[in-house]
Amino acid sequence: MHPNSEPHEFILRFADPPEALLWIPGCNPPKGKFGHNRVITPAGAEYLGGWNDVGAHGDGFVRITVSKLEWVSRRGNYDNGVPTGKHVFTQRNGDLVVRCYRNGKFSCEQNMLPVSYPAAYLTPSPTTDERFLPLPQHRMQHQFKYCTSTYDFRGTLYKIFRCATLTGGGMLPDVPSAAMGRELERLHEYQVLYNGRTNTSPLHKIFMSITSLHAADLKRTNRAALHTEFKGLLKRFVREVVAPLLCCDANDVLYQRIPALRIAEPSHQALGRCHTDYEYNHQPSEVNFWIPLTNVSAENTLFVESLPGAEDYTPIVAGYGEAVRFWGNQCRHHTVANTTGTTRVSLDFRCITRDKYNADFVDARGKTNGFKMPHYYVESRAE
């Protein structure tokens, strides 16, 4: 059990065959706490997956031999170990069905994973299978330049930002292209009244609203045009710049449909933690492209190791019109506290060449690929 979690127990009781793969849902920890769950498995059970430590819920896979199973939850801090609920699992027409009881009364019923769920889907895909890895040269970090007048990410993003209503009221000023970089570096001044997470600011929300495939706001004046402009800009960049860097045809790139927007305001605390994208359940065939839209230095940039496990983190120092390709899935990377006094703005997205995409990828948790086409990736084919 995680040392910071409250004492929750899930006790599995079983009897009789056949073998089944059972999904064990996580619990709600006490309010305000992030909890990890512990499973006490029956004799002979095989533990297949780790608990999800992102957020307040956990889940995992346990292979057991069951035809009936009771899952009794105990919350020691709240009820001195007295069971507060019971989940009874039975089979019906080849499905595993859970009946939930609260305080001794029937609450609800739902189907879980099929009893015959294939074991292959619970075996994590290897990270060493060359069929689904970038070419060796694409695993190395590479910094390159591109034409900002042809691929004006900064100008398009600034127009998107101008659709946002800032926390203090009003919007970003209408300025010529030459001044947009300076205005982006001053974003912290415009958001001085905003105290939430940086990825839920009005600027992030308007970016997601306009770039999202099903954004309701597209019907508003000029937003449909901005959606088309950004979508077209990203696709042209992938076809004309990214594809050659991945040594493939312009039609053979699968790329992240909505890039990640990063706004790093001046702070004494770094955003995020040192990680690989594989830890966030992405497949190893991905290659990252990082595009700063303001000048970046060692005091506010991204640090990346040169090779998986090298731990030789070096800062990416670049200006507008420069970008970096790196293998973020296996090379650890992190940011540092922005001590420059100006805001850093960047976009980044992941790409896979069509021949390296693993549609059957299973992540380290034993779960099937959650990043699929066309919801996460889109094709670079010409329309």
mmCIF file of C-alpha atoms in Angstrom:
data_model
loop_
_atom_site.group_PDB
_atom_site.id
_atom_site.type_symbol
_atom_site.label_atom_id
_atom_site.label_comp_id
_atom_site.label_asym_id
_atom_site.label_seq_id
_atom_site.Cartn_x
_atom_site.Cartn_y
_atom_site.Cartn_z
ATOM 1 C CA MET A 1 0.000 0.000 0.000
ATOM 2 C CA HIS A 2 1.230 3.482 -0.786
ATOM 3 C CA PRO A 3 2.537 5.122 2.408
ATOM 4 C CA ASN A 4 0.310 8.182 1.950
ATOM 5 C CA SER A 5 -2.917 6.295 1.346
ATOM 6 C CA GLU A 6 -5.690 5.508 3.774
ATOM 7 C CA PRO A 7 -6.166 1.828 4.792
ATOM 8 C CA HIS A 8 -8.608 0.467 2.210
ATOM 9 C CA GLU A 9 -8.911 -3.297 1.694
ATOM 10 C CA PHE A 10 -10.609 -5.283 -1.044
ATOM 11 C CA ILE A 11 -11.002 -8.937 -0.087
ATOM 12 C CA LEU A 12 -11.659 -11.429 -2.885
ATOM 13 C CA ARG A 13 -13.490 -14.653 -2.042
ATOM 14 C CA PHE A 14 -14.060 -17.307 -4.699
ATOM 15 C CA ALA A 15 -15.127 -20.856 -5.339
ATOM 16 C CA ASP A 16 -15.395 -23.181 -8.362
ATOM 17 C CA PRO A 17 -14.018 -22.793 -11.925
ATOM 18 C CA PRO A 18 -13.810 -21.625 -14.706
ATOM 19 C CA GLU A 19 -10.873 -19.298 -15.095
ATOM 20 C CA ALA A 20 -11.735 -15.644 -15.644
ATOM 21 C CA LEU A 21 -9.986 -12.353 -16.111
ATOM 22 C CA LEU A 22 -11.530 -9.948 -13.669
ATOM 23 C CA TRP A 23 -11.360 -6.188 -13.666
ATOM 24 C CA ILE A 24 -11.110 -4.851 -10.119
ATOM 25 C CA PRO A 25 -12.444 -1.283 -9.995
ATOM 26 C CA GLY A 26 -10.772 1.211 -7.708
ATOM 27 C CA CYS A 27 -12.311 2.932 -4.715
ATOM 28 C CA ASN A 28 -12.954 6.539 -3.821
ATOM 29 C CA PRO A 29 -10.394 7.520 -1.191
ATOM 30 C CA PRO A 30 -11.331 9.933 1.600
ATOM 31 C CA LYS A 31 -12.136 13.402 0.349
ATOM 32 C CA GLY A 32 -9.052 15.383 -0.502
ATOM 33 C CA LYS A 33 -6.769 12.331 -0.570
ATOM 34 C CA PHE A 34 -5.162 10.419 -3.403
ATOM 35 C CA GLY A 35 -5.205 6.731 -2.607
ATOM 36 C CA HIS A 36 -3.616 3.567 -3.859
ATOM 37 C CA ASN A 37 -5.403 0.247 -3.471
ATOM 38 C CA ARG A 38 -4.174 -3.090 -2.219
ATOM 39 C CA VAL A 39 -5.648 -6.360 -3.437
ATOM 40 C CA ILE A 40 -5.560 -9.435 -1.242
ATOM 41 C CA THR A 41 -5.820 -12.183 -3.849
ATOM 42 C CA PRO A 42 -7.000 -15.751 -3.265
ATOM 43 C CA ALA A 43 -4.456 -18.542 -3.206
ATOM 44 C CA GLY A 44 -3.172 -19.201 -6.705
ATOM 45 C CA ALA A 45 -4.315 -15.867 -8.133
ATOM 46 C CA GLU A 46 -1.992 -14.211 -10.585
ATOM 47 C CA TYR A 47 -1.642 -10.442 -10.303
ATOM 48 C CA LEU A 48 -1.337 -8.976 -13.798
ATOM 49 C CA GLY A 49 -1.548 -5.206 -13.544
ATOM 50 C CA GLY A 50 -0.466 -2.285 -11.418
ATOM 51 C CA TRP A 51 -2.785 0.181 -9.778
ATOM 52 C CA ASN A 52 -3.406 3.407 -11.601
ATOM 53 C CA ASP A 53 -1.619 6.077 -9.564
ATOM 54 C CA VAL A 54 -2.889 9.023 -11.619
ATOM 55 C CA GLY A 55 -5.881 10.647 -9.979
ATOM 56 C CA ALA A 56 -8.047 9.410 -7.156
ATOM 57 C CA HIS A 57 -9.145 6.035 -8.537
ATOM 58 C CA GLY A 58 -7.295 2.790 -9.082
ATOM 59 C CA ASP A 59 -7.895 -0.265 -11.186
ATOM 60 C CA GLY A 60 -6.083 -3.416 -12.173
ATOM 61 C CA PHE A 61 -6.343 -6.939 -13.478
ATOM 62 C CA VAL A 62 -6.286 -10.158 -11.481
ATOM 63 C CA ARG A 63 -6.478 -13.596 -13.049
ATOM 64 C CA ILE A 64 -8.463 -15.909 -10.781
ATOM 65 C CA THR A 65 -10.526 -19.052 -10.972
ATOM 66 C CA VAL A 66 -14.082 -18.103 -10.187
ATOM 67 C CA SER A 67 -17.713 -18.669 -10.904
ATOM 68 C CA LYS A 68 -18.839 -16.547 -7.985
ATOM 69 C CA LEU A 69 -16.885 -13.906 -6.195
ATOM 70 C CA GLU A 70 -17.629 -11.369 -3.488
ATOM 71 C CA TRP A 71 -15.730 -8.129 -3.262
ATOM 72 C CA VAL A 72 -16.113 -6.590 0.185
ATOM 73 C CA SER A 73 -14.795 -3.087 0.731
ATOM 74 C CA ARG A 74 -13.556 -2.023 4.126
ATOM 75 C CA ARG A 75 -12.756 1.525 5.162
ATOM 76 C CA GLY A 76 -11.016 1.336 8.503
ATOM 77 C CA ASN A 77 -10.909 5.053 9.179
ATOM 78 C CA TYR A 78 -14.615 5.515 8.687
ATOM 79 C CA ASP A 79 -16.383 2.453 10.019
ATOM 80 C CA ASN A 80 -13.835 0.510 12.058
ATOM 81 C CA GLY A 81 -13.576 -2.182 9.416
ATOM 82 C CA VAL A 82 -17.288 -2.910 9.087
ATOM 83 C CA PRO A 83 -18.054 -3.706 5.407
ATOM 84 C CA THR A 84 -19.878 -0.840 3.736
ATOM 85 C CA GLY A 85 -20.562 -2.521 0.434
ATOM 86 C CA LYS A 86 -20.450 -5.845 -1.385
ATOM 87 C CA HIS A 87 -19.976 -6.623 -5.057
ATOM 88 C CA VAL A 88 -21.077 -10.113 -6.090
ATOM 89 C CA PHE A 89 -19.723 -11.355 -9.426
ATOM 90 C CA THR A 90 -21.548 -14.037 -11.403
ATOM 91 C CA GLN A 91 -21.595 -15.350 -14.962
ATOM 92 C CA ARG A 92 -24.444 -14.748 -17.364
ATOM 93 C CA ASN A 93 -24.321 -15.699 -21.053
ATOM 94 C CA GLY A 94 -20.540 -15.741 -21.032
ATOM 95 C CA ASP A 95 -20.246 -12.330 -19.402
ATOM 96 C CA LEU A 96 -19.052 -11.458 -15.960
ATOM 97 C CA VAL A 97 -21.798 -9.556 -14.154
ATOM 98 C CA VAL A 98 -21.393 -7.542 -10.995
ATOM 99 C CA ARG A 99 -24.238 -6.877 -8.597
ATOM 100 C CA CYS A 100 -23.518 -4.044 -6.193
ATOM 101 C CA TYR A 101 -24.971 -3.790 -2.708
ATOM 102 C CA ARG A 102 -24.829 -0.845 -0.350
ATOM 103 C CA ASN A 103 -25.656 -1.224 3.334
ATOM 104 C CA GLY A 104 -27.106 -4.659 2.605
ATOM 105 C CA LYS A 105 -29.465 -3.430 -0.141
ATOM 106 C CA PHE A 106 -29.206 -4.105 -3.871
ATOM 107 C CA SER A 107 -27.848 -1.004 -5.613
ATOM 108 C CA CYS A 108 -27.078 -1.711 -9.264
ATOM 109 C CA GLU A 109 -25.926 -4.305 -11.772
ATOM 110 C CA GLN A 110 -23.600 -4.086 -14.746
ATOM 111 C CA ASN A 111 -21.572 -6.278 -17.073
ATOM 112 C CA MET A 112 -17.824 -6.398 -16.567
ATOM 113 C CA LEU A 113 -15.183 -7.884 -18.860
ATOM 114 C CA PRO A 114 -16.139 -11.152 -20.596
ATOM 115 C CA VAL A 115 -14.993 -14.279 -18.812
ATOM 116 C CA SER A 116 -13.167 -15.358 -21.964
ATOM 117 C CA TYR A 117 -11.259 -12.054 -22.289
ATOM 118 C CA PRO A 118 -8.036 -12.968 -24.161
ATOM 119 C CA ALA A 119 -4.964 -13.142 -21.963
ATOM 120 C CA ALA A 120 -2.845 -11.680 -24.787
ATOM 121 C CA TYR A 121 -4.475 -8.307 -24.273
ATOM 122 C CA LEU A 122 -3.182 -8.232 -20.719
ATOM 123 C CA THR A 123 0.458 -8.824 -21.601
ATOM 124 C CA PRO A 124 2.206 -5.464 -22.095
ATOM 125 C CA SER A 125 3.703 -5.010 -25.541
ATOM 126 C CA PRO A 126 7.504 -5.215 -25.488
ATOM 127 C CA THR A 127 9.404 -1.956 -25.792
ATOM 128 C CA THR A 128 12.176 -3.661 -27.750
ATOM 129 C CA ASP A 129 10.215 -4.894 -30.771
ATOM 130 C CA GLU A 130 11.917 -3.165 -33.708
ATOM 131 C CA ARG A 131 8.782 -3.497 -35.810
ATOM 132 C CA PHE A 132 7.153 -0.872 -33.609
ATOM 133 C CA LEU A 133 10.069 1.400 -32.802
ATOM 134 C CA PRO A 134 11.253 4.550 -34.590
ATOM 135 C CA LEU A 135 14.231 4.138 -36.877
ATOM 136 C CA PRO A 136 17.512 4.369 -34.906
ATOM 137 C CA GLN A 137 18.321 7.823 -36.289
ATOM 138 C CA HIS A 138 14.915 9.116 -35.205
ATOM 139 C CA ARG A 139 15.548 8.124 -31.609
ATOM 140 C CA MET A 140 18.254 10.781 -31.456
ATOM 141 C CA GLN A 141 17.427 14.371 -30.597
ATOM 142 C CA HIS A 142 17.504 16.682 -33.608
ATOM 143 C CA GLN A 143 17.036 20.454 -33.681
ATOM 144 C CA PHE A 144 15.944 22.064 -36.932
ATOM 145 C CA LYS A 145 14.668 25.308 -38.418
ATOM 146 C CA TYR A 146 11.490 26.006 -40.346
ATOM 147 C CA CYS A 147 10.034 29.011 -42.166
ATOM 148 C CA THR A 148 7.815 31.018 -39.802
ATOM 149 C CA SER A 149 6.079 32.872 -42.620
ATOM 150 C CA THR A 150 5.045 29.562 -44.226
ATOM 151 C CA TYR A 151 4.178 27.884 -40.918
ATOM 152 C CA ASP A 152 3.043 30.777 -38.731
ATOM 153 C CA PHE A 153 2.101 28.882 -35.576
ATOM 154 C CA ARG A 154 2.613 31.961 -33.447
ATOM 155 C CA GLY A 155 0.344 34.160 -35.517
ATOM 156 C CA THR A 156 -2.440 31.588 -35.682
ATOM 157 C CA LEU A 157 -2.208 30.802 -31.977
ATOM 158 C CA TYR A 158 -2.288 34.499 -31.112
ATOM 159 C CA LYS A 159 -5.504 34.927 -33.112
ATOM 160 C CA ILE A 160 -6.984 31.992 -31.176
ATOM 161 C CA PHE A 161 -5.921 33.562 -27.881
ATOM 162 C CA ARG A 162 -7.637 36.806 -28.840
ATOM 163 C CA CYS A 163 -10.973 34.954 -28.733
ATOM 164 C CA ALA A 164 -10.526 34.342 -24.999
ATOM 165 C CA THR A 165 -12.048 36.511 -22.311
ATOM 166 C CA LEU A 166 -9.257 37.052 -19.793
ATOM 167 C CA THR A 167 -9.823 36.730 -16.056
ATOM 168 C CA GLY A 168 -9.602 40.483 -15.573
ATOM 169 C CA GLY A 169 -11.948 41.100 -18.490
ATOM 170 C CA GLY A 170 -11.100 42.103 -22.033
ATOM 171 C CA MET A 171 -8.831 40.293 -24.460
ATOM 172 C CA LEU A 172 -5.300 40.342 -25.754
ATOM 173 C CA PRO A 173 -4.489 43.462 -27.789
ATOM 174 C CA ASP A 174 -4.517 43.413 -31.565
ATOM 175 C CA VAL A 175 -0.868 43.850 -32.496
ATOM 176 C CA PRO A 176 1.211 43.360 -35.655
ATOM 177 C CA SER A 177 2.998 40.068 -36.190
ATOM 178 C CA ALA A 178 6.335 41.468 -35.096
ATOM 179 C CA ALA A 179 4.931 42.256 -31.640
ATOM 180 C CA MET A 180 3.130 38.957 -31.011
ATOM 181 C CA GLY A 181 6.159 37.258 -29.512
ATOM 182 C CA ARG A 182 6.529 39.985 -26.920
ATOM 183 C CA GLU A 183 2.812 39.805 -26.067
ATOM 184 C CA LEU A 184 3.042 36.041 -25.571
ATOM 185 C CA GLU A 185 5.959 36.571 -23.209
ATOM 186 C CA ARG A 186 3.697 38.917 -21.210
ATOM 187 C CA LEU A 187 0.802 36.450 -20.825
ATOM 188 C CA HIS A 188 1.412 36.208 -17.085
ATOM 189 C CA GLU A 189 0.601 39.907 -16.838
ATOM 190 C CA TYR A 190 -2.758 39.391 -18.540
ATOM 191 C CA GLN A 191 -3.558 36.381 -16.338
ATOM 192 C CA VAL A 192 -2.497 37.903 -13.039
ATOM 193 C CA LEU A 193 -5.988 37.368 -11.582
ATOM 194 C CA TYR A 194 -6.081 33.694 -12.577
ATOM 195 C CA ASN A 195 -5.061 31.319 -9.772
ATOM 196 C CA GLY A 196 -5.955 27.912 -11.246
ATOM 197 C CA ARG A 197 -3.887 25.306 -13.037
ATOM 198 C CA THR A 198 -2.128 26.623 -16.119
ATOM 199 C CA ASN A 199 -3.796 24.021 -18.336
ATOM 200 C CA THR A 200 -7.285 25.212 -17.375
ATOM 201 C CA SER A 201 -6.727 28.906 -17.984
ATOM 202 C CA PRO A 202 -9.005 30.860 -20.361
ATOM 203 C CA LEU A 203 -6.250 30.616 -22.995
ATOM 204 C CA HIS A 204 -6.090 26.824 -22.785
ATOM 205 C CA LYS A 205 -9.854 26.558 -22.837
ATOM 206 C CA ILE A 206 -10.231 28.660 -25.969
ATOM 207 C CA PHE A 207 -7.416 26.687 -27.641
ATOM 208 C CA MET A 208 -9.157 23.381 -26.916
ATOM 209 C CA SER A 209 -12.519 24.807 -27.930
ATOM 210 C CA ILE A 210 -11.331 25.970 -31.331
ATOM 211 C CA THR A 211 -9.018 23.074 -32.167
ATOM 212 C CA SER A 212 -11.343 20.325 -30.942
ATOM 213 C CA LEU A 213 -13.086 18.247 -33.590
ATOM 214 C CA HIS A 214 -16.554 18.606 -32.057
ATOM 215 C CA ALA A 215 -16.275 22.086 -30.579
ATOM 216 C CA ALA A 216 -19.709 23.683 -30.224
ATOM 217 C CA ASP A 217 -18.091 27.118 -30.317
ATOM 218 C CA LEU A 218 -17.143 26.656 -33.969
ATOM 219 C CA LYS A 219 -20.521 28.086 -34.923
ATOM 220 C CA ARG A 220 -19.554 31.439 -33.478
ATOM 221 C CA THR A 221 -18.217 34.227 -35.665
ATOM 222 C CA ASN A 222 -14.708 33.546 -37.084
ATOM 223 C CA ARG A 223 -14.065 30.469 -34.950
ATOM 224 C CA ALA A 224 -14.804 27.963 -37.695
ATOM 225 C CA ALA A 225 -12.269 29.803 -39.844
ATOM 226 C CA LEU A 226 -9.653 29.611 -37.082
ATOM 227 C CA HIS A 227 -10.325 25.894 -36.641
ATOM 228 C CA THR A 228 -9.740 25.316 -40.359
ATOM 229 C CA GLU A 229 -6.668 27.562 -40.368
ATOM 230 C CA PHE A 230 -4.986 25.773 -37.475
ATOM 231 C CA LYS A 231 -5.917 22.308 -38.726
ATOM 232 C CA GLY A 232 -4.554 23.102 -42.187
ATOM 233 C CA LEU A 233 -1.380 24.675 -40.804
ATOM 234 C CA LEU A 234 -0.582 21.645 -38.659
ATOM 235 C CA LYS A 235 -1.228 19.213 -41.502
ATOM 236 C CA ARG A 236 0.962 21.152 -43.933
ATOM 237 C CA PHE A 237 3.744 21.240 -41.348
ATOM 238 C CA VAL A 238 3.479 17.486 -40.838
ATOM 239 C CA ARG A 239 3.434 16.721 -44.554
ATOM 240 C CA GLU A 240 6.163 19.139 -45.600
ATOM 241 C CA VAL A 241 8.479 19.300 -42.569
ATOM 242 C CA VAL A 242 7.829 16.316 -40.298
ATOM 243 C CA ALA A 243 7.532 13.598 -42.979
ATOM 244 C CA PRO A 244 11.020 14.265 -44.424
ATOM 245 C CA LEU A 245 12.431 14.240 -40.882
ATOM 246 C CA LEU A 246 10.870 10.799 -40.397
ATOM 247 C CA CYS A 247 12.092 9.550 -43.794
ATOM 248 C CA CYS A 248 8.617 8.687 -45.012
ATOM 249 C CA ASP A 249 6.079 9.744 -47.615
ATOM 250 C CA ALA A 250 3.983 12.827 -46.855
ATOM 251 C CA ASN A 251 0.874 10.601 -46.722
ATOM 252 C CA ASP A 252 2.302 8.159 -44.184
ATOM 253 C CA VAL A 253 2.428 10.080 -40.916
ATOM 254 C CA LEU A 254 -0.057 9.610 -38.103
ATOM 255 C CA TYR A 255 0.043 12.700 -35.922
ATOM 256 C CA GLN A 256 -1.594 13.966 -32.747
ATOM 257 C CA ARG A 257 -4.818 15.659 -33.765
ATOM 258 C CA ILE A 258 -4.680 18.378 -31.110
ATOM 259 C CA PRO A 259 -1.161 19.391 -30.055
ATOM 260 C CA ALA A 260 -0.413 20.036 -26.410
ATOM 261 C CA LEU A 261 -0.292 23.725 -25.533
ATOM 262 C CA ARG A 262 2.224 24.617 -22.827
ATOM 263 C CA ILE A 263 2.187 27.988 -21.093
ATOM 264 C CA ALA A 264 4.942 28.254 -18.491
ATOM 265 C CA GLU A 265 4.582 31.471 -16.544
ATOM 266 C CA PRO A 266 7.341 32.803 -14.283
ATOM 267 C CA SER A 267 7.411 30.602 -11.201
ATOM 268 C CA HIS A 268 9.632 29.087 -8.555
ATOM 269 C CA GLN A 269 8.142 25.664 -9.258
ATOM 270 C CA ALA A 270 8.579 23.502 -12.346
ATOM 271 C CA LEU A 271 5.529 22.198 -14.199
ATOM 272 C CA GLY A 272 5.109 18.420 -14.172
ATOM 273 C CA ARG A 273 7.741 15.847 -13.292
ATOM 274 C CA CYS A 274 10.570 14.048 -15.016
ATOM 275 C CA HIS A 275 8.988 11.273 -17.073
ATOM 276 C CA THR A 276 8.791 9.308 -20.285
ATOM 277 C CA ASP A 277 5.638 9.272 -22.382
ATOM 278 C CA TYR A 278 5.555 5.490 -22.039
ATOM 279 C CA GLU A 279 4.719 6.065 -18.372
ATOM 280 C CA TYR A 280 1.583 7.808 -19.620
ATOM 281 C CA ASN A 281 0.652 4.763 -21.725
ATOM 282 C CA HIS A 282 1.867 5.906 -25.149
ATOM 283 C CA GLN A 283 3.378 3.384 -27.531
ATOM 284 C CA PRO A 284 7.165 3.397 -28.146
ATOM 285 C CA SER A 285 6.829 4.070 -31.884
ATOM 286 C CA GLU A 286 5.965 7.715 -31.165
ATOM 287 C CA VAL A 287 8.364 10.556 -31.859
ATOM 288 C CA ASN A 288 7.866 14.002 -30.297
ATOM 289 C CA PHE A 289 8.064 17.382 -31.989
ATOM 290 C CA TRP A 290 8.457 20.408 -29.705
ATOM 291 C CA ILE A 291 7.870 23.879 -31.132
ATOM 292 C CA PRO A 292 8.642 26.895 -28.910
ATOM 293 C CA LEU A 293 6.715 30.022 -29.893
ATOM 294 C CA THR A 294 8.821 32.281 -27.681
ATOM 295 C CA ASN A 295 12.564 32.296 -27.147
ATOM 296 C CA VAL A 296 13.644 29.613 -24.674
ATOM 297 C CA SER A 297 16.780 29.368 -22.564
ATOM 298 C CA ALA A 298 18.182 27.042 -19.926
ATOM 299 C CA GLU A 299 16.129 28.917 -17.302
ATOM 300 C CA ASN A 300 12.699 28.102 -18.767
ATOM 301 C CA THR A 301 13.018 25.267 -21.255
ATOM 302 C CA LEU A 302 12.671 21.512 -21.665
ATOM 303 C CA PHE A 303 15.516 19.220 -20.585
ATOM 304 C CA VAL A 304 15.882 15.859 -22.374
ATOM 305 C CA GLU A 305 18.287 12.954 -21.964
ATOM 306 C CA SER A 306 20.178 11.951 -25.101
ATOM 307 C CA LEU A 307 19.405 8.221 -24.882
ATOM 308 C CA PRO A 308 17.047 6.140 -22.735
ATOM 309 C CA GLY A 309 18.569 5.848 -19.282
ATOM 310 C CA ALA A 310 21.504 8.189 -20.006
ATOM 311 C CA GLU A 311 20.303 10.792 -17.461
ATOM 312 C CA ASP A 312 22.477 13.392 -19.204
ATOM 313 C CA TYR A 313 19.738 16.002 -19.310
ATOM 314 C CA THR A 314 20.553 18.958 -21.527
ATOM 315 C CA PRO A 315 18.419 22.057 -22.096
ATOM 316 C CA ILE A 316 16.811 22.836 -25.433
ATOM 317 C CA VAL A 317 17.832 26.387 -26.295
ATOM 318 C CA ALA A 318 15.948 27.737 -29.296
ATOM 319 C CA GLY A 319 14.167 30.726 -30.761
ATOM 320 C CA TYR A 320 10.992 31.121 -32.771
ATOM 321 C CA GLY A 321 11.488 29.303 -36.062
ATOM 322 C CA GLU A 322 13.357 26.428 -34.448
ATOM 323 C CA ALA A 323 11.939 23.103 -33.276
ATOM 324 C CA VAL A 324 13.176 19.813 -31.864
ATOM 325 C CA ARG A 325 12.476 16.168 -32.617
ATOM 326 C CA PHE A 326 13.132 13.764 -29.749
ATOM 327 C CA TRP A 327 12.092 10.299 -28.592
ATOM 328 C CA GLY A 328 10.052 11.335 -25.587
ATOM 329 C CA ASN A 329 8.504 7.907 -25.221
ATOM 330 C CA GLN A 330 11.726 6.380 -23.933
ATOM 331 C CA CYS A 331 13.970 9.372 -23.214
ATOM 332 C CA ARG A 332 13.130 11.035 -19.924
ATOM 333 C CA HIS A 333 12.417 14.746 -20.029
ATOM 334 C CA HIS A 334 11.331 17.524 -17.704
ATOM 335 C CA THR A 335 11.000 21.268 -17.426
ATOM 336 C CA VAL A 336 12.537 23.582 -14.857
ATOM 337 C CA ALA A 337 11.077 26.466 -12.901
ATOM 338 C CA ASN A 338 10.724 29.464 -15.196
ATOM 339 C CA THR A 339 12.954 32.062 -13.561
ATOM 340 C CA THR A 340 13.255 34.354 -16.585
ATOM 341 C CA GLY A 341 10.453 36.765 -15.728
ATOM 342 C CA THR A 342 8.735 36.069 -19.066
ATOM 343 C CA THR A 343 6.173 33.463 -20.118
ATOM 344 C CA ARG A 344 7.241 30.529 -22.278
ATOM 345 C CA VAL A 345 4.692 29.314 -24.852
ATOM 346 C CA SER A 346 5.145 26.140 -26.868
ATOM 347 C CA LEU A 347 3.270 23.495 -28.815
ATOM 348 C CA ASP A 348 4.214 19.836 -28.997
ATOM 349 C CA PHE A 349 2.735 16.777 -30.641
ATOM 350 C CA ARG A 350 3.527 13.121 -31.234
ATOM 351 C CA CYS A 351 3.903 11.386 -34.572
ATOM 352 C CA ILE A 352 4.196 7.807 -35.805
ATOM 353 C CA THR A 353 5.033 6.595 -39.276
ATOM 354 C CA ARG A 354 2.229 4.422 -40.601
ATOM 355 C CA ASP A 355 4.381 1.278 -40.801
ATOM 356 C CA LYS A 356 5.382 1.587 -37.123
ATOM 357 C CA TYR A 357 1.905 2.070 -35.675
ATOM 358 C CA ASN A 358 0.836 -0.809 -33.421
ATOM 359 C CA ALA A 359 -2.960 -0.956 -33.448
ATOM 360 C CA ASP A 360 -2.820 -3.772 -30.867
ATOM 361 C CA PHE A 361 -0.506 -1.999 -28.438
ATOM 362 C CA VAL A 362 -0.947 -2.956 -24.774
ATOM 363 C CA ASP A 363 0.493 -0.533 -22.243
ATOM 364 C CA ALA A 364 2.390 -1.317 -19.065
ATOM 365 C CA ARG A 365 -0.867 -1.531 -17.087
ATOM 366 C CA GLY A 366 -2.068 -4.381 -19.272
ATOM 367 C CA LYS A 367 -4.613 -2.196 -21.031
ATOM 368 C CA THR A 368 -5.242 -1.961 -24.748
ATOM 369 C CA ASN A 369 -4.244 1.099 -26.730
ATOM 370 C CA GLY A 370 -6.121 4.192 -25.580
ATOM 371 C CA PHE A 371 -4.540 6.461 -28.199
ATOM 372 C CA LYS A 372 -6.135 5.528 -31.489
ATOM 373 C CA MET A 373 -7.227 6.931 -34.816
ATOM 374 C CA PRO A 374 -9.071 9.145 -35.482
ATOM 375 C CA HIS A 375 -9.712 10.409 -31.957
ATOM 376 C CA TYR A 376 -6.080 10.925 -30.973
ATOM 377 C CA TYR A 377 -4.132 10.491 -34.215
ATOM 378 C CA VAL A 378 -5.112 11.651 -37.678
ATOM 379 C CA GLU A 379 -3.594 10.773 -41.021
ATOM 380 C CA SER A 380 -1.444 13.118 -43.061
ATOM 381 C CA ARG A 381 -2.999 11.988 -46.349
ATOM 382 C CA ALA A 382 -3.829 14.754 -48.775
ATOM 383 C CA GLU A 383 -7.571 15.436 -48.908
#
